CSV table of C-alpha atoms in Angstrom, one decimal:
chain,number,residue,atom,x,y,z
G,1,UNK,CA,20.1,5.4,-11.4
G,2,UNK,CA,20.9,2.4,-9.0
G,3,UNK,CA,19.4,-0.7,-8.9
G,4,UNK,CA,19.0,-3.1,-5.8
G,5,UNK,CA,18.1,-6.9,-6.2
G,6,UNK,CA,15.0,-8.0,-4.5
G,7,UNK,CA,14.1,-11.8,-4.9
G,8,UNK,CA,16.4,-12.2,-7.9
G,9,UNK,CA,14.2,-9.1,-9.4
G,10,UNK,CA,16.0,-6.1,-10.4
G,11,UNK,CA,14.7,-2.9,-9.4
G,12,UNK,CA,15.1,0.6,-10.2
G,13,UNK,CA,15.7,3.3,-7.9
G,14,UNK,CA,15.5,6.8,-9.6
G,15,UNK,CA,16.3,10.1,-7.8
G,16,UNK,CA,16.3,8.8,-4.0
G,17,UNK,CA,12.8,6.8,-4.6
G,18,UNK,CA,12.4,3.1,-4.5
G,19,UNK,CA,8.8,1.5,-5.9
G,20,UNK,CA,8.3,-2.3,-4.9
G,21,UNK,CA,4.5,-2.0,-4.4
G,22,UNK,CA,2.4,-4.4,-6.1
G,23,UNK,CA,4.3,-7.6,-6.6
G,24,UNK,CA,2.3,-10.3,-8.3
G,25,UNK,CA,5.0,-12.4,-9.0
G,26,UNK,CA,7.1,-13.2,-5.6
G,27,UNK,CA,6.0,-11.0,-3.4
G,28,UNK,CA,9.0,-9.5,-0.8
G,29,UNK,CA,8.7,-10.8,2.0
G,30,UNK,CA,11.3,-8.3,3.8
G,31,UNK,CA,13.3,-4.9,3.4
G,32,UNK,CA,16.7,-5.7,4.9
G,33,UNK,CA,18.3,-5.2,1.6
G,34,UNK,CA,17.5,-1.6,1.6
G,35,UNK,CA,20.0,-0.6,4.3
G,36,UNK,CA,22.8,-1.1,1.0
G,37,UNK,CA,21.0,2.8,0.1
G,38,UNK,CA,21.3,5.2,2.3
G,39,UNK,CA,20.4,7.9,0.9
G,40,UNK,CA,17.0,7.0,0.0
G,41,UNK,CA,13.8,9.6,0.5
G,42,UNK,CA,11.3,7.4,-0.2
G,43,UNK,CA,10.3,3.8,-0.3
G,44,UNK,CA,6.8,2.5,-1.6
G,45,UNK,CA,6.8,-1.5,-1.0
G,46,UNK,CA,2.6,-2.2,-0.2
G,47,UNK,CA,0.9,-5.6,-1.4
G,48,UNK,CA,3.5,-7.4,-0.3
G,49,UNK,CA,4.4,-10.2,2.3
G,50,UNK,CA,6.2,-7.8,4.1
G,51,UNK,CA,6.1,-9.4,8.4
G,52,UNK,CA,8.3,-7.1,9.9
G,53,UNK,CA,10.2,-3.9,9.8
G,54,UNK,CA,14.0,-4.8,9.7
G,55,UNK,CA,17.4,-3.0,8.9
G,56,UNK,CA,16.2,0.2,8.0
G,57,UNK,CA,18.0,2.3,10.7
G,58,UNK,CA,20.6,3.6,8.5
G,59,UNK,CA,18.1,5.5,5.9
G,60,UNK,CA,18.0,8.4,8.2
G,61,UNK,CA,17.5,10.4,5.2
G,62,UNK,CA,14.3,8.8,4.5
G,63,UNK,CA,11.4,11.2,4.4
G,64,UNK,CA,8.6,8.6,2.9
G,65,UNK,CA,8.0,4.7,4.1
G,66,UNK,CA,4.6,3.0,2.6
G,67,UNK,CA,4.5,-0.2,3.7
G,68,UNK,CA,0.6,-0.9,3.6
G,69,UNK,CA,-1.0,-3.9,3.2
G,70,UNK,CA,1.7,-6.7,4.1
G,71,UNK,CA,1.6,-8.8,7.4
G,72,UNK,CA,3.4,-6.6,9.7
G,73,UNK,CA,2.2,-6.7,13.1
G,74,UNK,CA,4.9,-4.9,15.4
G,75,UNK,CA,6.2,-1.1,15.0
G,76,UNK,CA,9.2,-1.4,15.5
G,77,UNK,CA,13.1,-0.2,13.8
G,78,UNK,CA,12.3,3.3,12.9
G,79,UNK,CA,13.8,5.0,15.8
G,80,UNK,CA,16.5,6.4,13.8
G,81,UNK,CA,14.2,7.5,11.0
G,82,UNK,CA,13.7,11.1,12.6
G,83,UNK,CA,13.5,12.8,9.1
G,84,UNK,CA,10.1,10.8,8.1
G,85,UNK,CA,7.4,12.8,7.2
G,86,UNK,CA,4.9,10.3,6.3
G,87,UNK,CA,4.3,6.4,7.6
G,88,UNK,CA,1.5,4.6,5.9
G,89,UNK,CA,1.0,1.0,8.1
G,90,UNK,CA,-3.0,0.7,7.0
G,91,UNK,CA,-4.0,-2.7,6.4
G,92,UNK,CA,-1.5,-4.7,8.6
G,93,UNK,CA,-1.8,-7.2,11.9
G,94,UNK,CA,-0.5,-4.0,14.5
G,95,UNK,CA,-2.0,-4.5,17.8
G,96,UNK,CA,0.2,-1.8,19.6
G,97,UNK,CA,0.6,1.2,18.6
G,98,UNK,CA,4.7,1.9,19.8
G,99,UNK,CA,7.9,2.9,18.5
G,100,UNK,CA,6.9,6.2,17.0
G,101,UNK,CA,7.8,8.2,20.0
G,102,UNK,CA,11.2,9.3,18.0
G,103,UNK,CA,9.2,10.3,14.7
G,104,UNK,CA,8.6,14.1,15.9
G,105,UNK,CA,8.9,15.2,12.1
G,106,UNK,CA,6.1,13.1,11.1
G,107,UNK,CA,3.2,14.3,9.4
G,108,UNK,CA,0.6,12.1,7.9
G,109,UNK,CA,0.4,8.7,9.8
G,110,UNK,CA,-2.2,6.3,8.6
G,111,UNK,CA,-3.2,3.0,10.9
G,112,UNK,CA,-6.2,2.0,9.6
G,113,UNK,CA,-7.2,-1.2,9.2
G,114,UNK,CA,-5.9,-3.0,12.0
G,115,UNK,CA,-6.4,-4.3,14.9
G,116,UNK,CA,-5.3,-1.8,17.5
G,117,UNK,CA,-7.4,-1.1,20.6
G,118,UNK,CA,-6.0,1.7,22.3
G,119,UNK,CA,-4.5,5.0,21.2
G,120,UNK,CA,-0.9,4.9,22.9
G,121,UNK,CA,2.7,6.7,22.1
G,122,UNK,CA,1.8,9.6,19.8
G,123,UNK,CA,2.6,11.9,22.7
G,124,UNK,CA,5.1,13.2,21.3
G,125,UNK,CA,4.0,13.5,17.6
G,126,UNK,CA,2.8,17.1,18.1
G,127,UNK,CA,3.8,17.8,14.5
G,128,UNK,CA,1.3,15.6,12.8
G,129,UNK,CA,-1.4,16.8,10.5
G,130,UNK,CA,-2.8,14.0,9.2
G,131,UNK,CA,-4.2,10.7,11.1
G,132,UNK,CA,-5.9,8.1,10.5
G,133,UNK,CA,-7.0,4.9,12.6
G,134,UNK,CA,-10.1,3.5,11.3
G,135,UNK,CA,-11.1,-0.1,10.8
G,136,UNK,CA,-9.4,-0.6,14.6
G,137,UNK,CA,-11.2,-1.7,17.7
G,138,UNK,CA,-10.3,2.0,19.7
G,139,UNK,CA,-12.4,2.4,22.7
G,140,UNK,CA,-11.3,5.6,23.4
G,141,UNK,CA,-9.9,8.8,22.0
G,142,UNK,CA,-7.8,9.0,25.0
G,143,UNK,CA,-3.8,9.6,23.4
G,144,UNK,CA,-4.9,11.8,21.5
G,145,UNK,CA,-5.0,15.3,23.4
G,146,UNK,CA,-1.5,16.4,22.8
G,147,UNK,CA,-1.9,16.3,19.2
G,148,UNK,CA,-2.6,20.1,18.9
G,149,UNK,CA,-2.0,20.4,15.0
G,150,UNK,CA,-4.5,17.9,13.9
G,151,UNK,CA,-6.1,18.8,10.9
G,152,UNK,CA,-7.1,15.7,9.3
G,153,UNK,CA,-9.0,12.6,11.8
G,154,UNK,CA,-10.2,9.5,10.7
G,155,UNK,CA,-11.8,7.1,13.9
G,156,UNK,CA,-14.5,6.0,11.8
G,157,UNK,CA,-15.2,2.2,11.9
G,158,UNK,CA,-14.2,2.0,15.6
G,159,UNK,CA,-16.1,1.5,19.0
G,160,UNK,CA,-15.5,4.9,20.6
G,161,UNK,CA,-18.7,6.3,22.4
G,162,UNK,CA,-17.4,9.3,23.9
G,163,UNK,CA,-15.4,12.0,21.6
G,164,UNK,CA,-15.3,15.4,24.1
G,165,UNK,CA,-11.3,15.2,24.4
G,166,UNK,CA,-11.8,15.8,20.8
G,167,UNK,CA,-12.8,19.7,21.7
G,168,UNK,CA,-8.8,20.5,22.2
G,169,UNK,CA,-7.9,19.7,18.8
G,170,UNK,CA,-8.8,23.1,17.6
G,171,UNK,CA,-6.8,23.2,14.3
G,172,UNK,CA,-9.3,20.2,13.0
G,173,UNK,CA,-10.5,20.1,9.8
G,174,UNK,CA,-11.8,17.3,8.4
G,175,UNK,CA,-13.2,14.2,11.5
G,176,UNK,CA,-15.0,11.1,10.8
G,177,UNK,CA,-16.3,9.4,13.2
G,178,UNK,CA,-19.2,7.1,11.2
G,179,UNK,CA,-20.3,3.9,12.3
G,180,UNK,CA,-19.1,4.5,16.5
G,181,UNK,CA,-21.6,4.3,18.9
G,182,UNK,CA,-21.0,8.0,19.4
G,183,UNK,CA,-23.2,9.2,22.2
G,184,UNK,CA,-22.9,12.8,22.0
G,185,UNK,CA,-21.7,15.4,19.6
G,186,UNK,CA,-21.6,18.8,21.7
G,187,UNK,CA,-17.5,18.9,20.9
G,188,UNK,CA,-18.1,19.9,17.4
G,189,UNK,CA,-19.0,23.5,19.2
G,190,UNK,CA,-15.2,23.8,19.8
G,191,UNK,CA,-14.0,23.4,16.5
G,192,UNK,CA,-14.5,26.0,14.6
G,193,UNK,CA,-11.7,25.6,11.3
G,194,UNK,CA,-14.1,21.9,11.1
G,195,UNK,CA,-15.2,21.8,7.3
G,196,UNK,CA,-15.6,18.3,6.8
G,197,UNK,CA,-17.5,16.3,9.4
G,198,UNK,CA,-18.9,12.6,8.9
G,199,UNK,CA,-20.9,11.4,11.5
């Protein structure tokens, strides 16, 4: 078991994964420290003060980064991080959504609760499963098309009126789209593996 010092707070790290979530008593305010353990899978560090994502390009092996609810409001640093599987950002200040283009393993990716307007630079995330970008300010579901493995969407809590690019995301099987002004809902025809819709 290693330990790494965090705010003159000792803290365990046990079998790759590191658990800094939930700091009542100084908060982190950033991760630079971690680039000491390479070899890390997983990371867990939400409810913190967390404002940027720094030094982290050397946990390549790094499958696992929750970094939800701080004060981070740029993606940016994880361009080396092509073995991550799963990137929760929910509940941050991210405007953009950008440096993710590299992340082709990724899987689940949850944005929610923030304060992006457009769906840009998930191209190339064809492998994801898993999505989830309510509480934004999206206009559009344009970005999204290319996502062919979809099986999990979350726009609710958005202002999107118009879902038909939605139709080419055949392998969907849970969508919410609540509380959009949602103007039509004829692309549901085209998914048939949907089980799960919330209108």
């Amino acid at each position: 078991m290693d330990y790494v010092k965090v705010k003159k707070r000792a803290v365990a790290i046990h079998n790759g994964n590191l658990y800094l979530e939930s700091f009542n008593i100084n908060k982190i305010s950033d991760i630079k420290r971690l680039r000491k353990y390479p070899n890390l899978r997983e990371i867990y560090a939400e409810k913190n003060n967390i404002k940027s994502i720094e030094k982290l390009d050397h946990l390549t092996t790094l499958k696992k980064l929750h970094l939800e609810a701080n004060e981070i409001g740029e993606i940016k640093n994880l361009d080396t991080l092509n073995k991550l599987e799963e990137l929760e950002l929910g509940g941050n200040e991210i405007s953009e959504i950008k440096g993710l283009e590299k992340l082709t393993n990724l899987k689940n990716l949850l944005l929610n609760n923030n304060r992006i307007r457009k769906i840009e630079g998930l191209e190339t995330l064809t492998s994801l499963e898993h999505l989830d970008l309510s509480f934004n300010l999206i206009e559009t579901v344009e970005g999204l098309e290319n996502l062919k493995n979809l099986k999990f969407l979350n726009l609710s809590n958005n202002q999107i009126k118009n879902f038909a690019l939605l139709s080419k995301l055949t392998k969907l099987e849970s969508l919410s789209i609540s509380n959009n002004p949602v103007e039509n809902t004829d692309f549901i025809k085209s998914l048939s593996k949907l089980k799960k819709f919330v209108k």
